[in-house]
PDB file of C-alpha atoms and ligand atoms in Angstrom:
ATOM      1  CA  MET D   1      56.373 103.985 142.744  1.00  0.00           C
ATOM      2  CA  SER D   2      57.375 107.422 142.426  1.00  0.00           C
ATOM      3  CA  ILE D   3      55.147 110.334 141.283  1.00  0.00           C
ATOM      4  CA  HIS D   4      56.267 110.049 137.498  1.00  0.00           C
ATOM      5  CA  ILE D   5      57.750 106.465 137.400  1.00  0.00           C
ATOM      6  CA  GLY D   6      55.515 103.433 138.015  1.00  0.00           C
ATOM      7  CA  ALA D   7      58.132 100.934 138.930  1.00  0.00           C
ATOM      8  CA  ARG D   8      58.983  99.285 142.048  1.00  0.00           C
ATOM      9  CA  GLU D   9      62.574  99.965 143.460  1.00  0.00           C
ATOM     10  CA  ASN D  10      64.486  96.975 142.233  1.00  0.00           C
ATOM     11  CA  ASP D  11      62.960  97.088 138.751  1.00  0.00           C
ATOM     12  CA  ILE D  12      65.359  99.682 137.706  1.00  0.00           C
ATOM     13  CA  ALA D  13      69.245  99.062 137.138  1.00  0.00           C
ATOM     14  CA  LYS D  14      72.193 100.890 138.737  1.00  0.00           C
ATOM     15  CA  THR D  15      73.032 102.313 135.124  1.00  0.00           C
ATOM     16  CA  VAL D  16      70.253 104.313 133.010  1.00  0.00           C
ATOM     17  CA  LEU D  17      70.331 105.273 129.542  1.00  0.00           C
ATOM     18  CA  LEU D  18      68.460 108.275 128.812  1.00  0.00           C
ATOM     19  CA  PRO D  19      67.037 109.124 125.364  1.00  0.00           C
ATOM     20  CA  GLY D  20      64.782 112.240 125.058  1.00  0.00           C
ATOM     21  CA  ASP D  21      62.248 110.419 123.150  1.00  0.00           C
ATOM     22  CA  PRO D  22      60.342 107.494 124.661  1.00  0.00           C
ATOM     23  CA  MET D  23      60.051 105.535 121.416  1.00  0.00           C
ATOM     24  CA  ARG D  24      63.889 105.646 121.309  1.00  0.00           C
ATOM     25  CA  ALA D  25      63.686 104.022 124.916  1.00  0.00           C
ATOM     26  CA  ARG D  26      61.699 101.122 123.358  1.00  0.00           C
ATOM     27  CA  TYR D  27      63.991 101.038 120.208  1.00  0.00           C
ATOM     28  CA  ILE D  28      67.019 100.456 122.510  1.00  0.00           C
ATOM     29  CA  ALA D  29      65.293  97.881 124.698  1.00  0.00           C
ATOM     30  CA  GLU D  30      64.057  95.932 121.669  1.00  0.00           C
ATOM     31  CA  ASN D  31      67.223  96.017 119.662  1.00  0.00           C
ATOM     32  CA  PHE D  32      70.097  95.805 122.131  1.00  0.00           C
ATOM     33  CA  LEU D  33      68.834  94.440 125.377  1.00  0.00           C
ATOM     34  CA  GLU D  34      67.842  90.708 126.161  1.00  0.00           C
ATOM     35  CA  ASN D  35      65.024  89.983 128.432  1.00  0.00           C
ATOM     36  CA  ALA D  36      63.690  93.717 128.557  1.00  0.00           C
ATOM     37  CA  ILE D  37      60.713  94.196 130.613  1.00  0.00           C
ATOM     38  CA  CYS D  38      58.756  97.515 130.632  1.00  0.00           C
ATOM     39  CA  TYR D  39      58.601  98.940 133.982  1.00  0.00           C
ATOM     40  CA  ASN D  40      57.051 102.453 133.238  1.00  0.00           C
ATOM     41  CA  GLU D  41      54.182 103.794 130.830  1.00  0.00           C
ATOM     42  CA  VAL D  42      53.280 106.741 133.031  1.00  0.00           C
ATOM     43  CA  ARG D  43      52.637 109.740 130.630  1.00  0.00           C
ATOM     44  CA  GLY D  44      53.809 107.424 127.715  1.00  0.00           C
ATOM     45  CA  MET D  45      57.512 107.952 129.171  1.00  0.00           C
ATOM     46  CA  TYR D  46      58.585 104.472 128.582  1.00  0.00           C
ATOM     47  CA  GLY D  47      61.228 102.747 130.798  1.00  0.00           C
ATOM     48  CA  PHE D  48      62.739  99.260 130.312  1.00  0.00           C
ATOM     49  CA  THR D  49      65.029  97.046 132.030  1.00  0.00           C
ATOM     50  CA  GLY D  50      67.245  94.228 130.278  1.00  0.00           C
ATOM     51  CA  ILE D  51      70.558  92.613 129.962  1.00  0.00           C
ATOM     52  CA  TYR D  52      73.432  93.967 127.715  1.00  0.00           C
ATOM     53  CA  LYS D  53      76.441  91.490 127.503  1.00  0.00           C
ATOM     54  CA  GLY D  54      75.510  90.136 131.010  1.00  0.00           C
ATOM     55  CA  LYS D  55      75.029  93.596 132.497  1.00  0.00           C
ATOM     56  CA  ARG D  56      71.870  94.788 133.890  1.00  0.00           C
ATOM     57  CA  VAL D  57      70.975  98.329 132.201  1.00  0.00           C
ATOM     58  CA  SER D  58      67.822 100.498 132.077  1.00  0.00           C
ATOM     59  CA  VAL D  59      66.696 102.780 129.697  1.00  0.00           C
ATOM     60  CA  GLN D  60      64.182 105.740 130.508  1.00  0.00           C
ATOM     61  CA  GLY D  61      62.745 108.430 128.244  1.00  0.00           C
ATOM     62  CA  THR D  62      63.080 112.003 129.748  1.00  0.00           C
ATOM     63  CA  GLY D  63      61.146 114.122 127.495  1.00  0.00           C
ATOM     64  CA  MET D  64      62.423 117.171 126.106  1.00  0.00           C
ATOM     65  CA  GLY D  65      64.103 120.121 128.118  1.00  0.00           C
ATOM     66  CA  ILE D  66      65.735 120.721 131.350  1.00  0.00           C
ATOM     67  CA  PRO D  67      62.404 120.645 133.480  1.00  0.00           C
ATOM     68  CA  SER D  68      61.493 117.405 131.941  1.00  0.00           C
ATOM     69  CA  ILE D  69      64.512 115.421 132.387  1.00  0.00           C
ATOM     70  CA  SER D  70      65.017 116.882 135.885  1.00  0.00           C
ATOM     71  CA  ILE D  71      61.881 115.208 136.984  1.00  0.00           C
ATOM     72  CA  TYR D  72      63.072 111.981 135.742  1.00  0.00           C
ATOM     73  CA  VAL D  73      66.654 112.169 136.897  1.00  0.00           C
ATOM     74  CA  ASN D  74      65.510 113.473 140.401  1.00  0.00           C
ATOM     75  CA  GLU D  75      63.237 110.343 140.990  1.00  0.00           C
ATOM     76  CA  LEU D  76      65.590 107.674 139.354  1.00  0.00           C
ATOM     77  CA  ILE D  77      68.478 108.984 141.866  1.00  0.00           C
ATOM     78  CA  THR D  78      66.357 109.564 145.145  1.00  0.00           C
ATOM     79  CA  GLN D  79      63.719 106.923 144.608  1.00  0.00           C
ATOM     80  CA  TYR D  80      65.516 104.079 142.593  1.00  0.00           C
ATOM     81  CA  GLY D  81      69.140 104.431 143.975  1.00  0.00           C
ATOM     82  CA  VAL D  82      70.422 104.825 140.307  1.00  0.00           C
ATOM     83  CA  LYS D  83      74.249 105.866 140.169  1.00  0.00           C
ATOM     84  CA  ASN D  84      75.328 106.054 136.430  1.00  0.00           C
ATOM     85  CA  LEU D  85      73.017 108.283 134.157  1.00  0.00           C
ATOM     86  CA  ILE D  86      73.939 108.370 130.620  1.00  0.00           C
ATOM     87  CA  ARG D  87      72.086 110.678 128.234  1.00  0.00           C
ATOM     88  CA  VAL D  88      71.961 109.664 124.593  1.00  0.00           C
ATOM     89  CA  GLY D  89      70.657 112.414 122.346  1.00  0.00           C
ATOM     90  CA  THR D  90      70.958 114.522 119.317  1.00  0.00           C
ATOM     91  CA  CYS D  91      72.544 118.070 118.854  1.00  0.00           C
ATOM     92  CA  GLY D  92      72.810 120.882 116.560  1.00  0.00           C
ATOM     93  CA  SER D  93      76.503 121.653 115.620  1.00  0.00           C
ATOM     94  CA  MET D  94      77.654 125.165 116.115  1.00  0.00           C
ATOM     95  CA  GLN D  95      81.230 124.662 114.749  1.00  0.00           C
ATOM     96  CA  GLU D  96      82.658 124.244 111.286  1.00  0.00           C
ATOM     97  CA  GLY D  97      84.747 121.122 111.921  1.00  0.00           C
ATOM     98  CA  LEU D  98      81.806 119.287 113.650  1.00  0.00           C
ATOM     99  CA  ASN D  99      79.659 117.619 111.262  1.00  0.00           C
ATOM    100  CA  ILE D 100      76.594 115.645 110.807  1.00  0.00           C
ATOM    101  CA  ARG D 101      76.875 111.936 112.410  1.00  0.00           C
ATOM    102  CA  ASP D 102      79.875 113.215 114.503  1.00  0.00           C
ATOM    103  CA  ILE D 103      79.727 112.114 118.251  1.00  0.00           C
ATOM    104  CA  VAL D 104      79.854 114.746 121.008  1.00  0.00           C
ATOM    105  CA  LEU D 105      80.720 113.835 124.501  1.00  0.00           C
ATOM    106  CA  ALA D 106      79.836 116.884 126.606  1.00  0.00           C
ATOM    107  CA  MET D 107      82.430 117.568 129.153  1.00  0.00           C
ATOM    108  CA  SER D 108      80.440 120.664 130.489  1.00  0.00           C
ATOM    109  CA  SER D 109      77.507 122.541 129.939  1.00  0.00           C
ATOM    110  CA  SER D 110      76.596 126.217 129.359  1.00  0.00           C
ATOM    111  CA  THR D 111      72.881 127.084 129.447  1.00  0.00           C
ATOM    112  CA  ASP D 112      70.698 130.037 128.732  1.00  0.00           C
ATOM    113  CA  SER D 113      68.250 128.366 131.715  1.00  0.00           C
ATOM    114  CA  ALA D 114      67.735 130.295 134.655  1.00  0.00           C
ATOM    115  CA  ILE D 115      67.622 127.033 136.913  1.00  0.00           C
ATOM    116  CA  ASN D 116      71.185 127.368 138.292  1.00  0.00           C
ATOM    117  CA  LYS D 117      70.974 131.226 138.600  1.00  0.00           C
ATOM    118  CA  LEU D 118      68.038 130.521 140.770  1.00  0.00           C
ATOM    119  CA  ARG D 119      69.741 127.882 142.663  1.00  0.00           C
ATOM    120  CA  PHE D 120      72.971 129.652 143.515  1.00  0.00           C
ATOM    121  CA  ASN D 121      71.351 133.318 144.130  1.00  0.00           C
ATOM    122  CA  GLY D 122      72.555 134.698 140.778  1.00  0.00           C
ATOM    123  CA  MET D 123      76.064 132.951 140.820  1.00  0.00           C
ATOM    124  CA  ASP D 124      77.449 130.582 138.163  1.00  0.00           C
ATOM    125  CA  TYR D 125      77.621 126.966 138.592  1.00  0.00           C
ATOM    126  CA  ALA D 126      79.597 124.888 135.809  1.00  0.00           C
ATOM    127  CA  PRO D 127      77.732 121.531 135.303  1.00  0.00           C
ATOM    128  CA  THR D 128      80.235 118.869 134.516  1.00  0.00           C
ATOM    129  CA  ALA D 129      80.477 115.365 133.442  1.00  0.00           C
ATOM    130  CA  SER D 130      81.650 112.422 135.412  1.00  0.00           C
ATOM    131  CA  PHE D 131      85.327 112.227 134.249  1.00  0.00           C
ATOM    132  CA  ARG D 132      85.316 108.346 134.897  1.00  0.00           C
ATOM    133  CA  LEU D 133      82.561 107.908 132.507  1.00  0.00           C
ATOM    134  CA  LEU D 134      83.762 110.699 130.131  1.00  0.00           C
ATOM    135  CA  LYS D 135      87.270 108.857 129.756  1.00  0.00           C
ATOM    136  CA  LYS D 136      85.636 105.495 129.417  1.00  0.00           C
ATOM    137  CA  ALA D 137      83.205 106.631 126.682  1.00  0.00           C
ATOM    138  CA  TYR D 138      86.045 108.595 124.809  1.00  0.00           C
ATOM    139  CA  ASP D 139      88.304 105.494 124.571  1.00  0.00           C
ATOM    140  CA  ILE D 140      85.380 103.193 123.470  1.00  0.00           C
ATOM    141  CA  ALA D 141      84.597 105.818 120.821  1.00  0.00           C
ATOM    142  CA  CYS D 142      88.424 106.019 119.552  1.00  0.00           C
ATOM    143  CA  GLU D 143      88.746 102.102 119.626  1.00  0.00           C
ATOM    144  CA  LYS D 144      85.647 102.030 117.327  1.00  0.00           C
ATOM    145  CA  GLY D 145      86.990 104.533 114.948  1.00  0.00           C
ATOM    146  CA  LEU D 146      84.107 106.937 115.421  1.00  0.00           C
ATOM    147  CA  ASN D 147      84.531 110.772 114.836  1.00  0.00           C
ATOM    148  CA  VAL D 148      84.217 112.033 118.406  1.00  0.00           C
ATOM    149  CA  LYS D 149      84.743 115.514 120.013  1.00  0.00           C
ATOM    150  CA  VAL D 150      84.809 116.257 123.631  1.00  0.00           C
ATOM    151  CA  GLY D 151      83.924 119.785 124.981  1.00  0.00           C
ATOM    152  CA  ASN D 152      81.207 122.379 126.137  1.00  0.00           C
ATOM    153  CA  VAL D 153      77.862 122.018 124.967  1.00  0.00           C
ATOM    154  CA  LEU D 154      74.983 124.587 125.145  1.00  0.00           C
ATOM    155  CA  SER D 155      71.719 123.424 126.949  1.00  0.00           C
ATOM    156  CA  SER D 156      69.071 125.784 125.520  1.00  0.00           C
ATOM    157  CA  ASP D 157      65.548 126.425 126.938  1.00  0.00           C
ATOM    158  CA  THR D 158      64.310 127.062 123.538  1.00  0.00           C
ATOM    159  CA  PHE D 159      64.193 125.087 120.188  1.00  0.00           C
ATOM    160  CA  TYR D 160      62.444 127.969 118.255  1.00  0.00           C
ATOM    161  CA  GLY D 161      64.313 131.017 119.607  1.00  0.00           C
ATOM    162  CA  ASP D 162      63.641 134.477 118.555  1.00  0.00           C
ATOM    163  CA  ASP D 163      66.978 135.547 117.386  1.00  0.00           C
ATOM    164  CA  PRO D 164      68.285 133.212 114.639  1.00  0.00           C
ATOM    165  CA  ASP D 165      71.941 134.297 115.279  1.00  0.00           C
ATOM    166  CA  ALA D 166      71.821 133.914 119.154  1.00  0.00           C
ATOM    167  CA  TRP D 167      74.060 130.854 118.629  1.00  0.00           C
ATOM    168  CA  ARG D 168      76.960 132.462 117.207  1.00  0.00           C
ATOM    169  CA  LEU D 169      78.128 134.082 120.498  1.00  0.00           C
ATOM    170  CA  TRP D 170      78.347 130.532 122.138  1.00  0.00           C
ATOM    171  CA  ALA D 171      80.188 129.252 119.114  1.00  0.00           C
ATOM    172  CA  LYS D 172      82.750 132.183 119.422  1.00  0.00           C
ATOM    173  CA  PHE D 173      83.524 130.982 122.768  1.00  0.00           C
ATOM    174  CA  GLY D 174      84.029 127.216 121.584  1.00  0.00           C
ATOM    175  CA  VAL D 175      80.884 125.821 122.505  1.00  0.00           C
ATOM    176  CA  LEU D 176      80.518 122.652 120.138  1.00  0.00           C
ATOM    177  CA  ALA D 177      76.802 122.075 119.878  1.00  0.00           C
ATOM    178  CA  VAL D 178      73.449 122.966 121.072  1.00  0.00           C
ATOM    179  CA  GLU D 179      70.906 120.475 123.039  1.00  0.00           C
ATOM    180  CA  MET D 180      68.379 121.102 125.743  1.00  0.00           C
ATOM    181  CA  GLU D 181      69.048 118.783 128.803  1.00  0.00           C
ATOM    182  CA  THR D 182      72.543 118.391 129.776  1.00  0.00           C
ATOM    183  CA  ALA D 183      72.846 121.443 132.408  1.00  0.00           C
ATOM    184  CA  GLY D 184      69.816 119.939 134.336  1.00  0.00           C
ATOM    185  CA  LEU D 185      71.240 116.338 134.375  1.00  0.00           C
ATOM    186  CA  TYR D 186      75.030 117.291 135.386  1.00  0.00           C
ATOM    187  CA  THR D 187      73.573 119.493 137.967  1.00  0.00           C
ATOM    188  CA  LEU D 188      71.501 116.943 139.701  1.00  0.00           C
ATOM    189  CA  ALA D 189      74.142 114.285 139.360  1.00  0.00           C
ATOM    190  CA  ALA D 190      76.539 116.415 141.196  1.00  0.00           C
ATOM    191  CA  LYS D 191      73.765 117.523 144.022  1.00  0.00           C
ATOM    192  CA  TYR D 192      73.263 113.776 144.575  1.00  0.00           C
ATOM    193  CA  GLY D 193      76.956 112.576 144.090  1.00  0.00           C
ATOM    194  CA  VAL D 194      76.310 110.125 141.349  1.00  0.00           C
ATOM    195  CA  ASP D 195      77.881 109.812 137.732  1.00  0.00           C
ATOM    196  CA  ALA D 196      76.276 111.314 134.546  1.00  0.00           C
ATOM    197  CA  LEU D 197      77.545 111.718 131.009  1.00  0.00           C
ATOM    198  CA  THR D 198      76.045 113.016 127.971  1.00  0.00           C
ATOM    199  CA  ILE D 199      76.651 111.619 124.625  1.00  0.00           C
ATOM    200  CA  LEU D 200      75.193 113.178 121.505  1.00  0.00           C
ATOM    201  CA  THR D 201      74.911 112.483 117.939  1.00  0.00           C
ATOM    202  CA  VAL D 202      75.002 115.653 115.549  1.00  0.00           C
ATOM    203  CA  SER D 203      71.606 115.485 113.733  1.00  0.00           C
ATOM    204  CA  ASP D 204      71.834 119.264 112.306  1.00  0.00           C
ATOM    205  CA  SER D 205      74.031 121.998 111.753  1.00  0.00           C
ATOM    206  CA  LEU D 206      73.534 125.465 112.480  1.00  0.00           C
ATOM    207  CA  VAL D 207      76.619 126.390 110.552  1.00  0.00           C
ATOM    208  CA  THR D 208      75.476 124.784 107.238  1.00  0.00           C
ATOM    209  CA  GLY D 209      71.717 124.270 107.706  1.00  0.00           C
ATOM    210  CA  HIS D 210      72.298 120.407 106.922  1.00  0.00           C
ATOM    211  CA  ALA D 211      70.019 117.963 108.710  1.00  0.00           C
ATOM    212  CA  THR D 212      70.313 114.259 108.689  1.00  0.00           C
ATOM    213  CA  SER D 213      67.710 111.827 107.151  1.00  0.00           C
ATOM    214  CA  SER D 214      65.861 109.452 109.610  1.00  0.00           C
ATOM    215  CA  GLU D 215      67.694 106.479 108.075  1.00  0.00           C
ATOM    216  CA  GLU D 216      71.189 108.204 108.741  1.00  0.00           C
ATOM    217  CA  ARG D 217      69.777 109.236 112.110  1.00  0.00           C
ATOM    218  CA  GLU D 218      69.122 105.625 112.989  1.00  0.00           C
ATOM    219  CA  LYS D 219      72.671 104.292 111.859  1.00  0.00           C
ATOM    220  CA  THR D 220      74.554 106.850 113.882  1.00  0.00           C
ATOM    221  CA  PHE D 221      72.294 106.475 116.928  1.00  0.00           C
ATOM    222  CA  ASN D 222      73.285 102.921 117.009  1.00  0.00           C
ATOM    223  CA  ASP D 223      76.865 103.918 117.407  1.00  0.00           C
ATOM    224  CA  MET D 224      75.973 106.230 120.289  1.00  0.00           C
ATOM    225  CA  ILE D 225      74.029 103.542 121.983  1.00  0.00           C
ATOM    226  CA  GLU D 226      76.734 101.022 121.621  1.00  0.00           C
ATOM    227  CA  ILE D 227      78.986 103.431 123.365  1.00  0.00           C
ATOM    228  CA  ALA D 228      76.789 104.007 126.160  1.00  0.00           C
ATOM    229  CA  LEU D 229      76.137 100.400 126.601  1.00  0.00           C
ATOM    230  CA  GLU D 230      79.773  99.478 126.671  1.00  0.00           C
ATOM    231  CA  VAL D 231      80.346 102.486 129.220  1.00  0.00           C
ATOM    232  CA  ALA D 232      77.363 100.898 131.447  1.00  0.00           C
ATOM    233  CA  GLU D 233      78.696  99.441 134.824  1.00  0.00           C
TER     234      GLU D 233
HETATM  235  N1  HPA U 492      68.633 122.782 119.045  1.00  0.00           N
HETATM  236  C1  HPA U 492      68.241 122.316 120.236  1.00  0.00           C
HETATM  237  N2  HPA U 492      68.336 120.854 120.420  1.00  0.00           N
HETATM  238  C2  HPA U 492      68.676 120.357 119.265  1.00  0.00           C
HETATM  239  C3  HPA U 492      69.187 120.707 118.184  1.00  0.00           C
HETATM  240  C4  HPA U 492      68.953 122.253 118.018  1.00  0.00           C
HETATM  241  O1  HPA U 492      69.118 122.649 116.966  1.00  0.00           O
HETATM  242  N3  HPA U 492      69.206 119.858 117.266  1.00  0.00           N
HETATM  243  C5  HPA U 492      69.269 118.521 118.049  1.00  0.00           C
HETATM  244  N4  HPA U 492      68.924 118.837 119.168  1.00  0.00           N
END
């Protein structure tokens, strides 16, 4: 057991999918995994391990934001020996050509969080995806004929910011979309020498103001889950 995960060491697979929402972890386990067992209920942050096409895979809710995902990622790597961490989440598009339901593979992550400024004494660090997982995910998404874009995302500390136009500066510099976790995930994966990737589905657009219905969200979420599970090793 670690502080926030009530599992024994071998309960968790070497590859873990990481949705922010613990109910999505349950949805993935129930709909995509065979023989899934629930290994964690601490704080309602469900974790499951099961089998996908013969591969042992886990899925762990992370909560929202860099502090929350960092707790789970830290414990998964240091206490449970996890080697591949694949975040599956939603994002808000910041670019005109990036539409609702499109898939984004986060090659790198910018952030307004101070977490790496504190860690690196005021200097910048560039949180970057595992190229191996990124290439695999890109190839699988293309084979499936999905609309996929690869690039920089913004991991923001605020969902409800004070300046409604703050995203435009990031957009001007080519950042594709905003979410709230990837900078934390990629930095910890680098620190511990393991592989990480974020796969996102566009759920809303800051450019057009459109948002997906819950029905649409479920369908496109399934495409993203399948990519993540195919990438799993
Ligand atoms: N902001 C932050 N995170 C998000 C958003 C957003 O607009 N959409 C989906 N995740």
